[in-house]
Amino acid sequence: MRNPLALVAGAAECLPEARALADELKIPCLDCVDPVDIAEPAYVLQLGAQLQLCATGRKAPGPVLVDFVGGTLAHRRKYGGGKGQQIAKAVGIRGGFGPRVVDATAGLGRDAFVLASLGCAVHMLERNTVVRALLRDGLERLRRAASEDPTLAEIAARMTLEERPISALDWLAQQPANSIPVVYLDPMFPARDKSAKVKKEMAAFHQLVGSDEDADALLAPAYAACYYRVVVKRPRVAPFLAGKKPALSLQGKSGRFDIYTKHGIPT
């Protein structure tokens, strides 16, 4: 079976780092090739000024990358509603209190960044090695930008990434009971049908990661490890995780936050 993914360098000076990363990820390195000129594989990681996941071919959509500095996350940090956002209410942010959060299914780190920007220390877990590499690259660029921006420096200091190749299920099972203030779960949910709308740029990401078929198994160890609550982000019509009804749910237009409480949040 052909490898569904390869790595390319965006410039000659990036080649040594690109080859080292390809060895780490156990995928082939095609050296300096433009993704538009590649017929196979269907997707490549391109390492240049940033690491990005690209579909190949001349009609490919734009790349997927982790950008904590600009784009939509910069806009949300400035104008997203602050502590009035549903995610803030779901994890229990109030006044000067921002609980430490373990984001056990971090993905591209967007919710982790929002929580860190609202004052929470966030530790991210991501079992997919390629997605974890994208996260690591995004964090490195955030920290470089933070050297010139005190606001970003505060956010960067609150974000950490688990580098061990360990699943969230195993990591949570290793934690002492009641040791994590809040565990946050946002498992990848399978599309309900072939007409489900997914942005073209995200098609590569969804194909790479797939759905989290073992997501139900996360709830029990997450609840055992948490002190205050487990927060589960779900599509609006999705069933409860593991079939367990939460203590409360916060409904939105397209999604909801299911909250499994253990101890009360400080007032």
mmCIF file of C-alpha atoms in Angstrom:
data_model
loop_
_atom_site.group_PDB
_atom_site.id
_atom_site.type_symbol
_atom_site.label_atom_id
_atom_site.label_comp_id
_atom_site.label_asym_id
_atom_site.label_seq_id
_atom_site.Cartn_x
_atom_site.Cartn_y
_atom_site.Cartn_z
ATOM 1 C CA MET A 1 0.000 0.000 0.000
ATOM 2 C CA ARG A 2 1.359 3.423 -0.936
ATOM 3 C CA ASN A 3 2.055 5.913 1.823
ATOM 4 C CA PRO A 4 -0.858 8.415 1.762
ATOM 5 C CA LEU A 5 1.413 11.248 2.874
ATOM 6 C CA ALA A 6 4.882 12.599 2.102
ATOM 7 C CA LEU A 7 6.924 15.618 3.127
ATOM 8 C CA VAL A 8 8.400 18.339 0.915
ATOM 9 C CA ALA A 9 10.686 21.280 1.613
ATOM 10 C CA GLY A 10 9.533 24.764 0.692
ATOM 11 C CA ALA A 11 13.115 25.845 -0.034
ATOM 12 C CA ALA A 12 16.574 24.300 -0.222
ATOM 13 C CA GLU A 13 17.579 25.708 3.162
ATOM 14 C CA CYS A 14 14.687 23.792 4.745
ATOM 15 C CA LEU A 15 15.858 20.413 3.407
ATOM 16 C CA PRO A 16 17.832 19.208 6.455
ATOM 17 C CA GLU A 17 14.961 19.972 8.814
ATOM 18 C CA ALA A 18 12.432 18.489 6.359
ATOM 19 C CA ARG A 19 14.381 15.228 6.091
ATOM 20 C CA ALA A 20 14.702 14.997 9.857
ATOM 21 C CA LEU A 21 10.963 15.543 10.317
ATOM 22 C CA ALA A 22 10.151 12.964 7.635
ATOM 23 C CA ASP A 23 12.303 10.436 9.498
ATOM 24 C CA GLU A 24 10.527 11.293 12.756
ATOM 25 C CA LEU A 25 7.102 10.858 11.161
ATOM 26 C CA LYS A 26 8.197 7.785 9.182
ATOM 27 C CA ILE A 27 7.042 9.207 5.856
ATOM 28 C CA PRO A 28 9.020 9.765 2.630
ATOM 29 C CA CYS A 29 10.676 13.110 1.892
ATOM 30 C CA LEU A 30 10.378 14.285 -1.722
ATOM 31 C CA ASP A 31 12.817 17.174 -1.182
ATOM 32 C CA CYS A 32 12.029 20.489 -2.944
ATOM 33 C CA VAL A 33 8.882 19.874 -4.960
ATOM 34 C CA ASP A 34 5.900 22.185 -5.345
ATOM 35 C CA PRO A 35 2.712 20.388 -4.180
ATOM 36 C CA VAL A 36 0.899 21.519 -7.341
ATOM 37 C CA ASP A 37 3.327 19.408 -9.402
ATOM 38 C CA ILE A 38 2.700 16.211 -7.431
ATOM 39 C CA ALA A 39 0.235 13.572 -8.633
ATOM 40 C CA GLU A 40 0.792 11.092 -5.790
ATOM 41 C CA PRO A 41 0.388 11.047 -2.845
ATOM 42 C CA ALA A 42 -2.805 13.075 -2.511
ATOM 43 C CA TYR A 43 -1.438 15.064 0.438
ATOM 44 C CA VAL A 44 1.940 16.341 1.560
ATOM 45 C CA LEU A 45 3.336 18.200 4.525
ATOM 46 C CA GLN A 46 5.260 21.224 3.283
ATOM 47 C CA LEU A 47 7.949 22.695 5.539
ATOM 48 C CA GLY A 48 8.881 26.302 4.855
ATOM 49 C CA ALA A 49 8.156 29.399 6.894
ATOM 50 C CA GLN A 50 5.530 27.196 8.539
ATOM 51 C CA LEU A 51 4.541 23.546 8.440
ATOM 52 C CA GLN A 52 1.345 23.021 6.476
ATOM 53 C CA LEU A 53 -0.734 20.154 5.154
ATOM 54 C CA CYS A 54 -1.393 20.533 1.439
ATOM 55 C CA ALA A 55 -3.511 18.672 -1.048
ATOM 56 C CA THR A 56 -1.532 18.018 -4.218
ATOM 57 C CA GLY A 57 -2.315 18.831 -7.845
ATOM 58 C CA ARG A 58 -3.160 22.005 -9.702
ATOM 59 C CA LYS A 59 -6.749 22.391 -8.477
ATOM 60 C CA ALA A 60 -6.006 21.741 -4.831
ATOM 61 C CA PRO A 61 -7.624 23.901 -2.116
ATOM 62 C CA GLY A 62 -5.547 25.958 0.282
ATOM 63 C CA PRO A 63 -3.331 24.425 2.968
ATOM 64 C CA VAL A 64 -4.166 23.575 6.570
ATOM 65 C CA LEU A 65 -1.836 24.858 9.277
ATOM 66 C CA VAL A 66 -1.882 25.923 12.910
ATOM 67 C CA ASP A 67 -1.832 29.721 13.164
ATOM 68 C CA PHE A 68 -2.089 31.119 16.672
ATOM 69 C CA VAL A 69 -0.810 34.556 15.657
ATOM 70 C CA GLY A 70 -2.945 35.783 12.757
ATOM 71 C CA GLY A 71 -6.099 34.860 10.858
ATOM 72 C CA THR A 72 -9.324 33.793 12.518
ATOM 73 C CA LEU A 73 -7.802 33.168 15.945
ATOM 74 C CA ALA A 74 -6.330 36.675 16.113
ATOM 75 C CA HIS A 75 -9.752 38.075 15.238
ATOM 76 C CA ARG A 76 -11.472 35.893 17.825
ATOM 77 C CA ARG A 77 -8.936 36.854 20.504
ATOM 78 C CA LYS A 78 -9.708 40.526 19.936
ATOM 79 C CA TYR A 79 -13.418 40.443 19.111
ATOM 80 C CA GLY A 80 -14.734 36.991 20.058
ATOM 81 C CA GLY A 81 -16.668 37.971 23.166
ATOM 82 C CA GLY A 82 -14.105 37.259 25.878
ATOM 83 C CA LYS A 83 -15.389 35.477 28.972
ATOM 84 C CA GLY A 84 -18.954 35.737 27.690
ATOM 85 C CA GLN A 85 -18.280 32.977 25.136
ATOM 86 C CA GLN A 86 -20.008 29.642 25.661
ATOM 87 C CA ILE A 87 -16.706 27.784 25.884
ATOM 88 C CA ALA A 88 -15.691 30.052 28.786
ATOM 89 C CA LYS A 89 -18.947 29.366 30.592
ATOM 90 C CA ALA A 90 -18.632 25.636 29.891
ATOM 91 C CA VAL A 91 -15.195 25.239 31.494
ATOM 92 C CA GLY A 92 -16.140 27.499 34.426
ATOM 93 C CA ILE A 93 -14.159 30.681 33.780
ATOM 94 C CA ARG A 94 -15.494 33.450 35.981
ATOM 95 C CA GLY A 95 -14.080 36.649 37.424
ATOM 96 C CA GLY A 96 -10.394 36.098 38.043
ATOM 97 C CA PHE A 97 -10.720 32.286 38.007
ATOM 98 C CA GLY A 98 -9.474 30.319 35.017
ATOM 99 C CA PRO A 99 -9.140 26.584 35.751
ATOM 100 C CA ARG A 100 -6.260 24.506 34.443
ATOM 101 C CA VAL A 101 -7.548 22.510 31.473
ATOM 102 C CA VAL A 102 -6.352 19.363 29.750
ATOM 103 C CA ASP A 103 -7.526 19.410 26.133
ATOM 104 C CA ALA A 104 -7.385 15.675 25.522
ATOM 105 C CA THR A 105 -8.349 15.844 21.831
ATOM 106 C CA ALA A 106 -6.549 19.006 20.782
ATOM 107 C CA GLY A 107 -6.696 18.702 16.981
ATOM 108 C CA LEU A 108 -5.500 22.008 15.533
ATOM 109 C CA GLY A 109 -5.518 23.648 18.957
ATOM 110 C CA ARG A 110 -8.127 26.326 18.288
ATOM 111 C CA ASP A 111 -10.180 25.824 21.432
ATOM 112 C CA ALA A 112 -6.998 25.437 23.482
ATOM 113 C CA PHE A 113 -5.808 28.822 22.227
ATOM 114 C CA VAL A 114 -9.143 30.456 23.044
ATOM 115 C CA LEU A 115 -9.054 29.052 26.575
ATOM 116 C CA ALA A 116 -5.437 30.161 27.053
ATOM 117 C CA SER A 117 -6.327 33.637 25.816
ATOM 118 C CA LEU A 118 -9.038 33.743 28.506
ATOM 119 C CA GLY A 119 -6.596 32.912 31.296
ATOM 120 C CA CYS A 120 -6.523 29.107 31.507
ATOM 121 C CA ALA A 121 -3.344 27.047 31.534
ATOM 122 C CA VAL A 122 -3.986 24.411 28.848
ATOM 123 C CA HIS A 123 -2.118 21.150 28.278
ATOM 124 C CA MET A 124 -2.852 19.650 24.856
ATOM 125 C CA LEU A 125 -2.924 15.976 23.950
ATOM 126 C CA GLU A 126 -2.989 14.847 20.312
ATOM 127 C CA ARG A 127 -2.349 11.232 19.379
ATOM 128 C CA ASN A 128 -1.991 11.736 15.619
ATOM 129 C CA THR A 129 1.709 12.303 14.989
ATOM 130 C CA VAL A 130 1.189 14.538 11.943
ATOM 131 C CA VAL A 131 -1.359 16.759 13.676
ATOM 132 C CA ARG A 132 0.931 16.931 16.700
ATOM 133 C CA ALA A 133 3.732 18.134 14.401
ATOM 134 C CA LEU A 134 1.422 20.867 13.060
ATOM 135 C CA LEU A 135 0.584 21.872 16.645
ATOM 136 C CA ARG A 136 4.244 21.944 17.647
ATOM 137 C CA ASP A 137 5.078 24.164 14.678
ATOM 138 C CA GLY A 138 2.216 26.529 15.511
ATOM 139 C CA LEU A 139 3.363 26.783 19.122
ATOM 140 C CA GLU A 140 6.951 27.516 18.052
ATOM 141 C CA ARG A 141 5.783 30.364 15.802
ATOM 142 C CA LEU A 142 3.543 31.689 18.575
ATOM 143 C CA ARG A 143 6.509 31.791 20.944
ATOM 144 C CA ARG A 144 8.655 33.609 18.396
ATOM 145 C CA ALA A 145 5.916 36.203 17.883
ATOM 146 C CA ALA A 146 5.471 36.440 21.658
ATOM 147 C CA SER A 147 8.968 37.880 22.014
ATOM 148 C CA GLU A 148 7.605 41.129 20.568
ATOM 149 C CA ASP A 149 4.026 41.034 21.905
ATOM 150 C CA PRO A 150 3.388 40.843 25.682
ATOM 151 C CA THR A 151 -0.207 39.700 25.173
ATOM 152 C CA LEU A 152 0.885 36.761 23.034
ATOM 153 C CA ALA A 153 3.653 36.018 25.525
ATOM 154 C CA GLU A 154 1.085 35.541 28.295
ATOM 155 C CA ILE A 155 -0.980 33.209 26.115
ATOM 156 C CA ALA A 156 2.048 31.228 24.919
ATOM 157 C CA ALA A 157 3.162 30.709 28.517
ATOM 158 C CA ARG A 158 -0.175 29.049 29.299
ATOM 159 C CA MET A 159 -0.036 26.512 26.422
ATOM 160 C CA THR A 160 1.859 23.226 26.547
ATOM 161 C CA LEU A 161 1.836 20.195 24.259
ATOM 162 C CA GLU A 162 2.324 16.583 25.332
ATOM 163 C CA GLU A 163 5.178 15.334 23.167
ATOM 164 C CA ARG A 164 4.981 11.680 24.176
ATOM 165 C CA PRO A 165 3.364 9.388 21.582
ATOM 166 C CA ILE A 166 0.529 8.415 23.926
ATOM 167 C CA SER A 167 -3.212 8.231 23.426
ATOM 168 C CA ALA A 168 -5.529 10.410 25.486
ATOM 169 C CA LEU A 169 -7.115 7.233 26.868
ATOM 170 C CA ASP A 170 -3.787 5.971 28.231
ATOM 171 C CA TRP A 171 -2.666 9.421 29.432
ATOM 172 C CA LEU A 172 -5.878 10.043 31.353
ATOM 173 C CA ALA A 173 -5.780 6.571 32.870
ATOM 174 C CA GLN A 174 -2.322 7.367 34.292
ATOM 175 C CA GLN A 175 -3.485 10.511 36.131
ATOM 176 C CA PRO A 176 -4.355 10.474 39.843
ATOM 177 C CA ALA A 177 -8.048 10.798 40.676
ATOM 178 C CA ASN A 178 -9.342 14.376 40.967
ATOM 179 C CA SER A 179 -5.987 15.787 39.817
ATOM 180 C CA ILE A 180 -7.067 17.807 36.760
ATOM 181 C CA PRO A 181 -9.414 20.749 37.308
ATOM 182 C CA VAL A 182 -11.150 20.464 33.901
ATOM 183 C CA VAL A 183 -10.839 17.884 31.135
ATOM 184 C CA TYR A 184 -12.000 19.117 27.729
ATOM 185 C CA LEU A 185 -13.027 16.654 25.006
ATOM 186 C CA ASP A 186 -13.827 17.476 21.397
ATOM 187 C CA PRO A 187 -13.613 14.138 19.588
ATOM 188 C CA MET A 188 -13.828 14.122 15.820
ATOM 189 C CA PHE A 189 -17.425 13.220 14.989
ATOM 190 C CA PRO A 190 -18.164 11.274 11.780
ATOM 191 C CA ALA A 191 -20.150 13.057 9.090
ATOM 192 C CA ARG A 192 -23.797 12.045 9.093
ATOM 193 C CA ASP A 193 -23.939 11.653 5.310
ATOM 194 C CA LYS A 194 -21.966 12.410 2.170
ATOM 195 C CA SER A 195 -23.592 15.820 1.799
ATOM 196 C CA ALA A 196 -22.206 17.095 5.094
ATOM 197 C CA LYS A 197 -20.527 20.446 4.467
ATOM 198 C CA VAL A 198 -16.806 20.526 5.152
ATOM 199 C CA LYS A 199 -14.577 23.358 3.981
ATOM 200 C CA LYS A 200 -12.333 22.243 1.135
ATOM 201 C CA GLU A 201 -9.261 23.310 3.069
ATOM 202 C CA MET A 202 -10.252 20.962 5.909
ATOM 203 C CA ALA A 203 -10.886 17.909 3.719
ATOM 204 C CA ALA A 204 -7.247 16.823 4.015
ATOM 205 C CA PHE A 205 -7.344 17.172 7.774
ATOM 206 C CA HIS A 206 -10.520 15.120 8.127
ATOM 207 C CA GLN A 207 -9.190 12.431 5.811
ATOM 208 C CA LEU A 208 -5.912 12.309 7.711
ATOM 209 C CA VAL A 209 -7.433 12.161 11.205
ATOM 210 C CA GLY A 210 -10.722 10.381 10.567
ATOM 211 C CA SER A 211 -13.386 10.126 13.248
ATOM 212 C CA ASP A 212 -12.597 9.142 16.834
ATOM 213 C CA GLU A 213 -14.329 5.781 16.913
ATOM 214 C CA ASP A 214 -13.099 5.172 20.482
ATOM 215 C CA ALA A 215 -14.320 8.537 21.795
ATOM 216 C CA ASP A 216 -16.906 6.991 24.138
ATOM 217 C CA ALA A 217 -14.122 5.300 26.089
ATOM 218 C CA LEU A 218 -12.626 8.695 27.025
ATOM 219 C CA LEU A 219 -15.441 9.850 29.276
ATOM 220 C CA ALA A 220 -14.871 7.486 32.222
ATOM 221 C CA PRO A 221 -11.113 8.118 32.674
ATOM 222 C CA ALA A 222 -11.639 11.830 32.042
ATOM 223 C CA TYR A 223 -14.268 12.003 34.767
ATOM 224 C CA ALA A 224 -12.108 9.998 37.168
ATOM 225 C CA ALA A 225 -9.148 12.337 36.595
ATOM 226 C CA CYS A 226 -11.053 15.642 36.754
ATOM 227 C CA TYR A 227 -11.777 17.640 39.884
ATOM 228 C CA TYR A 228 -14.414 20.154 38.754
ATOM 229 C CA ARG A 229 -15.842 18.865 35.477
ATOM 230 C CA VAL A 230 -15.492 17.242 32.089
ATOM 231 C CA VAL A 231 -16.644 19.378 29.157
ATOM 232 C CA VAL A 232 -17.549 17.636 25.901
ATOM 233 C CA LYS A 233 -18.006 19.621 22.703
ATOM 234 C CA ARG A 234 -20.501 17.966 20.367
ATOM 235 C CA PRO A 235 -22.430 18.707 17.185
ATOM 236 C CA ARG A 236 -25.909 19.932 18.103
ATOM 237 C CA VAL A 237 -27.692 16.706 17.117
ATOM 238 C CA ALA A 238 -24.985 14.236 18.207
ATOM 239 C CA PRO A 239 -25.777 11.684 20.912
ATOM 240 C CA PHE A 240 -24.293 12.094 24.375
ATOM 241 C CA LEU A 241 -20.776 10.726 24.702
ATOM 242 C CA ALA A 242 -20.911 7.103 25.925
ATOM 243 C CA GLY A 243 -24.680 7.531 26.174
ATOM 244 C CA LYS A 244 -24.248 9.396 29.472
ATOM 245 C CA LYS A 245 -26.545 12.347 30.082
ATOM 246 C CA PRO A 246 -24.603 15.397 31.324
ATOM 247 C CA ALA A 247 -25.513 17.519 34.314
ATOM 248 C CA LEU A 248 -26.213 20.375 31.918
ATOM 249 C CA SER A 249 -25.713 21.385 28.286
ATOM 250 C CA LEU A 250 -25.067 24.762 26.687
ATOM 251 C CA GLN A 251 -26.724 24.857 23.274
ATOM 252 C CA GLY A 252 -25.481 26.837 20.287
ATOM 253 C CA LYS A 253 -26.583 27.165 16.678
ATOM 254 C CA SER A 254 -24.548 24.236 15.376
ATOM 255 C CA GLY A 255 -23.053 22.665 18.485
ATOM 256 C CA ARG A 256 -23.291 22.294 22.228
ATOM 257 C CA PHE A 257 -21.171 21.813 25.316
ATOM 258 C CA ASP A 258 -22.131 18.889 27.555
ATOM 259 C CA ILE A 259 -20.902 19.379 31.121
ATOM 260 C CA TYR A 260 -20.307 16.497 33.531
ATOM 261 C CA THR A 261 -19.820 18.073 36.955
ATOM 262 C CA LYS A 262 -18.061 16.648 40.019
ATOM 263 C CA HIS A 263 -17.268 19.589 42.346
ATOM 264 C CA GLY A 264 -18.576 23.123 42.241
ATOM 265 C CA ILE A 265 -16.561 25.864 40.561
ATOM 266 C CA PRO A 266 -15.313 28.512 43.070
ATOM 267 C CA THR A 267 -17.459 31.630 43.181
#
